[in-house]
Amino acid sequence: MPTTGAAATPHATQEITTRTDTREILANAHRDTVRYGLDDYYIVDVDSHHVELDSWPDVIARIEDPVLRDTGQQMVRNWPGAERTALTTFASGMTHQDVGGRVLHQAALAEPVDETDVHRDVTLVRRAMDAMSIDIQVVFPQPMLEIGLHPNKQVAAQLLMAYNSWFTETILGADPRIKTMLGLPFDSPEATLRTIRMYADHPGVIGFLVTSQRSVGVYRNEYMPIYRELEERGMPLGFHAGPNQNDSMTSTMNRFLSAHAMSFVTCNMTHMTNWVINGIGERFPNLKVIWIESGLAWVPFMMQRLDHEYQLRQSDAPLLKKMPSDYMRDMYYTSQPLEVTDLGLLESTFRAVDAENTLLYSSDWPHWDFDVPGRIMSIPFLTEKAKRNILGENARGVFNL
């Protein structure tokens, strides 16, 4: 507190609830627009979310299998709370992202919306984009990031295809700034190829996505036609991390912090290792691969670890023609959550991954740990060119925007 002059005037603390307006929550992000001149930057947010369970009955209505569709609709009609969870494995008792009720906004995006000409999710995405000065926002679902953990793979595939149908017809097209990488029913290679061929020409679909929380080897032969299809079409493939508090590692952890810190990283570490060591990057050199929502701190570790092991056992990776770390530098990474507690380590990490050319800005809005564009602008060691590349120019090239 100052010792001279006028006394500081206390202001009432604003409580953020599920009904707080996005524009109020992101008021500081809007100030960044002026502070950093963000209107002069091309900004692409490669990872943001909406709450698909708010529209779940409409998704259920699009399930192709008539028996499963009727089963889901009966659940919605008869089971308390199933209007938002029918046929899913979503468990509210395992949801700790709201920090014991202190960060509530993402629990439900229930803020008032007056517009009636578009779906309310379109309005909410627009509010976030405008507040953060974003030109293009790539939007994903939220609970469906765990669809790969569904015990019934046929149900999982049907739900994902129903969601894709609803999202492309209801949300995409309402605003050309809203894009997506559609989730693939990856447990069914046949349904995955069908999904790619059905939606690849949709103007709002700029790539496709594998939800990384799943027990599947990306090296399996039945996936090779999928990678070839994407490579030939010039469509990026993303691996989006997600939470899991119930695998062999995280089930021993007694804090959400622990499971969140590890599960969002280890799922992508597993798929990355299988991808590199099995030579998929060598077989499909023009396929652009993106690792989403795992931060960056794990990448230098994986580079050193895989390079070390490869030098000792090259016979285990006969397709490789260069070091594993070189294949990793051929890939792309999203920035959130950006680990900034040690700027020296962060600078080394940026150098290791060639961040100026491979890093893609992402907000992860509206999750509790989201990063605004100002996070990139405030990094002291980045050049002006690097900031522009990370905020949007790299994405412009990856997605052919």
mmCIF file of C-alpha atoms in Angstrom, residues 86-301:
data_model
loop_
_atom_site.group_PDB
_atom_site.id
_atom_site.type_symbol
_atom_site.label_atom_id
_atom_site.label_comp_id
_atom_site.label_asym_id
_atom_site.label_seq_id
_atom_site.Cartn_x
_atom_site.Cartn_y
_atom_site.Cartn_z
ATOM 1 C CA ALA A 86 -26.814 -40.640 -22.299
ATOM 2 C CA LEU A 87 -24.575 -43.377 -23.762
ATOM 3 C CA THR A 88 -21.406 -41.570 -22.650
ATOM 4 C CA THR A 89 -18.991 -42.486 -19.874
ATOM 5 C CA PHE A 90 -18.927 -38.912 -18.541
ATOM 6 C CA ALA A 91 -18.896 -38.932 -14.724
ATOM 7 C CA SER A 92 -19.394 -35.632 -12.921
ATOM 8 C CA GLY A 93 -17.887 -37.153 -9.787
ATOM 9 C CA MET A 94 -14.529 -37.318 -11.574
ATOM 10 C CA THR A 95 -14.643 -33.685 -12.715
ATOM 11 C CA HIS A 96 -12.277 -31.548 -10.643
ATOM 12 C CA GLN A 97 -11.338 -28.936 -13.217
ATOM 13 C CA ASP A 98 -13.409 -26.269 -11.442
ATOM 14 C CA VAL A 99 -11.002 -26.314 -8.465
ATOM 15 C CA GLY A 100 -13.647 -27.015 -5.889
ATOM 16 C CA GLY A 101 -16.050 -24.474 -7.359
ATOM 17 C CA ARG A 102 -13.541 -21.638 -7.605
ATOM 18 C CA VAL A 103 -13.182 -21.723 -11.423
ATOM 19 C CA LEU A 104 -16.731 -22.457 -12.482
ATOM 20 C CA HIS A 105 -17.092 -21.069 -15.979
ATOM 21 C CA GLN A 106 -16.214 -24.230 -17.883
ATOM 22 C CA ALA A 107 -18.564 -26.433 -15.814
ATOM 23 C CA ALA A 108 -21.352 -25.050 -18.011
ATOM 24 C CA LEU A 109 -21.360 -22.170 -20.471
ATOM 25 C CA ALA A 110 -24.674 -20.872 -19.190
ATOM 26 C CA GLU A 111 -24.212 -17.136 -19.791
ATOM 27 C CA PRO A 112 -27.192 -15.307 -21.279
ATOM 28 C CA VAL A 113 -27.369 -15.227 -25.077
ATOM 29 C CA ASP A 114 -29.919 -13.095 -26.897
ATOM 30 C CA GLU A 115 -29.164 -13.963 -30.522
ATOM 31 C CA THR A 116 -31.662 -16.332 -32.137
ATOM 32 C CA ASP A 117 -30.340 -16.483 -35.706
ATOM 33 C CA VAL A 118 -27.466 -18.843 -34.831
ATOM 34 C CA HIS A 119 -26.851 -21.589 -32.283
ATOM 35 C CA ARG A 120 -25.814 -20.191 -28.905
ATOM 36 C CA ASP A 121 -22.424 -21.932 -29.172
ATOM 37 C CA VAL A 122 -21.660 -19.798 -32.221
ATOM 38 C CA THR A 123 -22.335 -16.663 -30.194
ATOM 39 C CA LEU A 124 -20.107 -17.870 -27.345
ATOM 40 C CA VAL A 125 -17.242 -18.678 -29.711
ATOM 41 C CA ARG A 126 -17.594 -15.262 -31.333
ATOM 42 C CA ARG A 127 -17.400 -13.559 -27.941
ATOM 43 C CA ALA A 128 -14.161 -15.359 -27.099
ATOM 44 C CA MET A 129 -12.641 -14.655 -30.508
ATOM 45 C CA ASP A 130 -13.456 -10.955 -30.376
ATOM 46 C CA ALA A 131 -12.176 -10.598 -26.806
ATOM 47 C CA MET A 132 -8.836 -12.254 -27.673
ATOM 48 C CA SER A 133 -8.464 -10.658 -31.130
ATOM 49 C CA ILE A 134 -8.490 -14.074 -32.786
ATOM 50 C CA ASP A 135 -8.979 -14.322 -36.546
ATOM 51 C CA ILE A 136 -9.564 -18.086 -36.809
ATOM 52 C CA GLN A 137 -10.577 -20.383 -33.948
ATOM 53 C CA VAL A 138 -10.400 -24.176 -34.150
ATOM 54 C CA VAL A 139 -13.146 -25.585 -31.935
ATOM 55 C CA PHE A 140 -13.288 -29.050 -30.392
ATOM 56 C CA PRO A 141 -15.715 -30.802 -28.042
ATOM 57 C CA GLN A 142 -14.855 -31.281 -24.353
ATOM 58 C CA PRO A 143 -16.016 -34.534 -22.686
ATOM 59 C CA MET A 144 -15.724 -36.369 -26.010
ATOM 60 C CA LEU A 145 -11.955 -35.995 -25.767
ATOM 61 C CA GLU A 146 -12.256 -39.127 -23.606
ATOM 62 C CA ILE A 147 -14.323 -41.043 -26.185
ATOM 63 C CA GLY A 148 -11.411 -43.418 -26.797
ATOM 64 C CA LEU A 149 -11.850 -44.757 -23.254
ATOM 65 C CA HIS A 150 -15.449 -45.807 -23.903
ATOM 66 C CA PRO A 151 -15.819 -49.532 -23.076
ATOM 67 C CA ASN A 152 -18.009 -50.138 -26.133
ATOM 68 C CA LYS A 153 -16.086 -49.166 -29.254
ATOM 69 C CA GLN A 154 -19.134 -49.475 -31.530
ATOM 70 C CA VAL A 155 -21.075 -47.033 -29.361
ATOM 71 C CA ALA A 156 -18.086 -44.686 -29.281
ATOM 72 C CA ALA A 157 -17.893 -44.652 -33.077
ATOM 73 C CA GLN A 158 -21.625 -44.011 -33.426
ATOM 74 C CA LEU A 159 -21.505 -41.133 -30.932
ATOM 75 C CA LEU A 160 -18.548 -39.505 -32.631
ATOM 76 C CA MET A 161 -20.118 -39.742 -36.081
ATOM 77 C CA ALA A 162 -23.400 -38.347 -34.739
ATOM 78 C CA TYR A 163 -21.532 -35.452 -33.141
ATOM 79 C CA ASN A 164 -19.633 -34.735 -36.361
ATOM 80 C CA SER A 165 -22.917 -34.607 -38.275
ATOM 81 C CA TRP A 166 -24.461 -32.212 -35.729
ATOM 82 C CA PHE A 167 -21.405 -29.975 -35.441
ATOM 83 C CA THR A 168 -20.747 -29.550 -39.163
ATOM 84 C CA GLU A 169 -24.405 -28.730 -39.875
ATOM 85 C CA THR A 170 -25.168 -26.636 -36.790
ATOM 86 C CA ILE A 171 -21.989 -24.767 -35.847
ATOM 87 C CA LEU A 172 -19.715 -24.743 -38.905
ATOM 88 C CA GLY A 173 -20.795 -22.371 -41.621
ATOM 89 C CA ALA A 174 -22.475 -19.924 -39.283
ATOM 90 C CA ASP A 175 -19.234 -17.926 -39.115
ATOM 91 C CA PRO A 176 -16.332 -18.508 -41.527
ATOM 92 C CA ARG A 177 -13.876 -17.767 -38.711
ATOM 93 C CA ILE A 178 -14.928 -20.943 -36.854
ATOM 94 C CA LYS A 179 -13.067 -24.076 -37.976
ATOM 95 C CA THR A 180 -12.482 -27.565 -36.644
ATOM 96 C CA MET A 181 -10.382 -30.704 -36.893
ATOM 97 C CA LEU A 182 -13.058 -33.383 -36.777
ATOM 98 C CA GLY A 183 -12.590 -36.279 -34.388
ATOM 99 C CA LEU A 184 -12.013 -39.637 -36.033
ATOM 100 C CA PRO A 185 -13.687 -42.877 -34.857
ATOM 101 C CA PHE A 186 -10.193 -44.303 -34.688
ATOM 102 C CA ASP A 187 -11.152 -47.712 -33.284
ATOM 103 C CA SER A 188 -12.855 -48.384 -36.605
ATOM 104 C CA PRO A 189 -10.494 -47.769 -39.549
ATOM 105 C CA GLU A 190 -13.402 -48.221 -41.951
ATOM 106 C CA ALA A 191 -15.494 -45.555 -40.198
ATOM 107 C CA THR A 192 -12.417 -43.325 -39.996
ATOM 108 C CA LEU A 193 -11.860 -43.427 -43.762
ATOM 109 C CA ARG A 194 -15.553 -42.809 -44.309
ATOM 110 C CA THR A 195 -15.417 -39.770 -42.009
ATOM 111 C CA ILE A 196 -12.440 -38.282 -43.858
ATOM 112 C CA ARG A 197 -14.048 -38.749 -47.259
ATOM 113 C CA MET A 198 -17.373 -37.383 -46.060
ATOM 114 C CA TYR A 199 -16.059 -34.147 -44.521
ATOM 115 C CA ALA A 200 -12.664 -33.371 -46.076
ATOM 116 C CA ASP A 201 -14.208 -30.917 -48.537
ATOM 117 C CA HIS A 202 -16.256 -29.064 -45.923
ATOM 118 C CA PRO A 203 -14.911 -25.480 -45.799
ATOM 119 C CA GLY A 204 -14.957 -25.467 -41.999
ATOM 120 C CA VAL A 205 -13.008 -28.727 -41.636
ATOM 121 C CA ILE A 206 -9.287 -27.994 -41.861
ATOM 122 C CA GLY A 207 -7.942 -31.291 -40.505
ATOM 123 C CA PHE A 208 -8.783 -34.383 -38.508
ATOM 124 C CA LEU A 209 -8.165 -35.495 -34.969
ATOM 125 C CA VAL A 210 -7.355 -38.548 -32.894
ATOM 126 C CA THR A 211 -8.312 -38.240 -29.228
ATOM 127 C CA SER A 212 -5.157 -39.463 -27.542
ATOM 128 C CA GLN A 213 -6.665 -41.116 -24.468
ATOM 129 C CA ARG A 214 -7.026 -44.552 -26.001
ATOM 130 C CA SER A 215 -5.142 -47.852 -25.944
ATOM 131 C CA VAL A 216 -4.273 -48.340 -29.577
ATOM 132 C CA GLY A 217 -1.033 -48.693 -31.513
ATOM 133 C CA VAL A 218 -0.860 -46.042 -34.220
ATOM 134 C CA TYR A 219 1.530 -48.307 -36.162
ATOM 135 C CA ARG A 220 -1.131 -50.935 -36.957
ATOM 136 C CA ASN A 221 -1.322 -51.788 -40.653
ATOM 137 C CA GLU A 222 -5.036 -50.992 -40.910
ATOM 138 C CA TYR A 223 -4.235 -47.342 -40.176
ATOM 139 C CA MET A 224 -1.846 -46.917 -43.099
ATOM 140 C CA PRO A 225 -4.622 -46.195 -45.654
ATOM 141 C CA ILE A 226 -5.869 -43.476 -43.299
ATOM 142 C CA TYR A 227 -2.489 -41.767 -43.167
ATOM 143 C CA ARG A 228 -2.148 -42.073 -46.933
ATOM 144 C CA GLU A 229 -5.595 -40.552 -47.463
ATOM 145 C CA LEU A 230 -4.758 -37.571 -45.257
ATOM 146 C CA GLU A 231 -1.343 -37.089 -46.829
ATOM 147 C CA GLU A 232 -2.770 -37.113 -50.348
ATOM 148 C CA ARG A 233 -5.455 -34.629 -49.372
ATOM 149 C CA GLY A 234 -2.967 -32.356 -47.588
ATOM 150 C CA MET A 235 -5.044 -32.550 -44.392
ATOM 151 C CA PRO A 236 -3.219 -32.388 -41.025
ATOM 152 C CA LEU A 237 -3.689 -35.074 -38.385
ATOM 153 C CA GLY A 238 -3.812 -33.946 -34.760
ATOM 154 C CA PHE A 239 -3.431 -35.932 -31.555
ATOM 155 C CA HIS A 240 -5.398 -34.162 -28.814
ATOM 156 C CA ALA A 241 -4.473 -35.087 -25.253
ATOM 157 C CA GLY A 242 -7.063 -35.543 -22.535
ATOM 158 C CA PRO A 243 -7.436 -36.449 -18.879
ATOM 159 C CA ASN A 244 -7.460 -39.926 -17.400
ATOM 160 C CA GLN A 245 -7.468 -40.622 -13.682
ATOM 161 C CA ASN A 246 -8.002 -44.338 -14.063
ATOM 162 C CA ASP A 247 -5.079 -45.869 -15.965
ATOM 163 C CA SER A 248 -2.311 -47.976 -14.449
ATOM 164 C CA MET A 249 -0.268 -44.868 -13.619
ATOM 165 C CA THR A 250 -2.773 -42.176 -12.644
ATOM 166 C CA SER A 251 -4.927 -44.524 -10.566
ATOM 167 C CA THR A 252 -2.167 -44.406 -7.928
ATOM 168 C CA MET A 253 -2.367 -40.607 -7.725
ATOM 169 C CA ASN A 254 -4.411 -38.991 -4.960
ATOM 170 C CA ARG A 255 -4.536 -35.432 -6.340
ATOM 171 C CA PHE A 256 -6.133 -34.052 -9.494
ATOM 172 C CA LEU A 257 -3.044 -31.886 -9.995
ATOM 173 C CA SER A 258 -0.889 -35.009 -10.274
ATOM 174 C CA ALA A 259 -3.142 -36.821 -12.716
ATOM 175 C CA HIS A 260 -3.687 -33.689 -14.815
ATOM 176 C CA ALA A 261 0.039 -32.957 -15.010
ATOM 177 C CA MET A 262 0.847 -36.465 -16.204
ATOM 178 C CA SER A 263 -2.130 -37.808 -18.152
ATOM 179 C CA PHE A 264 -2.244 -34.928 -20.648
ATOM 180 C CA VAL A 265 1.386 -35.660 -21.509
ATOM 181 C CA THR A 266 1.888 -39.406 -21.308
ATOM 182 C CA CYS A 267 -0.882 -40.237 -23.777
ATOM 183 C CA ASN A 268 0.808 -38.159 -26.468
ATOM 184 C CA MET A 269 4.248 -39.406 -25.437
ATOM 185 C CA THR A 270 3.062 -42.962 -26.107
ATOM 186 C CA HIS A 271 1.618 -42.233 -29.534
ATOM 187 C CA MET A 272 4.607 -40.060 -30.434
ATOM 188 C CA THR A 273 7.033 -42.856 -29.554
ATOM 189 C CA ASN A 274 5.130 -45.420 -31.593
ATOM 190 C CA TRP A 275 4.829 -42.989 -34.495
ATOM 191 C CA VAL A 276 8.530 -42.158 -34.632
ATOM 192 C CA ILE A 277 10.109 -45.527 -33.862
ATOM 193 C CA ASN A 278 7.873 -47.387 -36.314
ATOM 194 C CA GLY A 279 8.953 -45.055 -39.097
ATOM 195 C CA ILE A 280 5.531 -43.612 -39.894
ATOM 196 C CA GLY A 281 7.164 -40.241 -40.505
ATOM 197 C CA GLU A 282 9.403 -41.916 -43.066
ATOM 198 C CA ARG A 283 6.503 -43.681 -44.767
ATOM 199 C CA PHE A 284 4.351 -40.533 -44.916
ATOM 200 C CA PRO A 285 6.825 -37.645 -45.034
ATOM 201 C CA ASN A 286 4.268 -35.098 -46.259
ATOM 202 C CA LEU A 287 1.637 -35.830 -43.629
ATOM 203 C CA LYS A 288 1.488 -32.912 -41.208
ATOM 204 C CA VAL A 289 1.125 -34.110 -37.603
ATOM 205 C CA ILE A 290 0.157 -31.878 -34.654
ATOM 206 C CA TRP A 291 0.448 -32.672 -30.927
ATOM 207 C CA ILE A 292 -2.257 -30.769 -29.055
ATOM 208 C CA GLU A 293 -2.704 -29.682 -25.409
ATOM 209 C CA SER A 294 0.367 -31.349 -23.934
ATOM 210 C CA GLY A 295 2.494 -28.252 -23.493
ATOM 211 C CA LEU A 296 6.140 -28.427 -24.560
ATOM 212 C CA ALA A 297 8.275 -29.444 -21.578
ATOM 213 C CA TRP A 298 8.081 -33.142 -22.457
ATOM 214 C CA VAL A 299 9.360 -32.747 -26.023
ATOM 215 C CA PRO A 300 13.100 -32.167 -25.321
ATOM 216 C CA PHE A 301 13.047 -35.101 -22.907
#
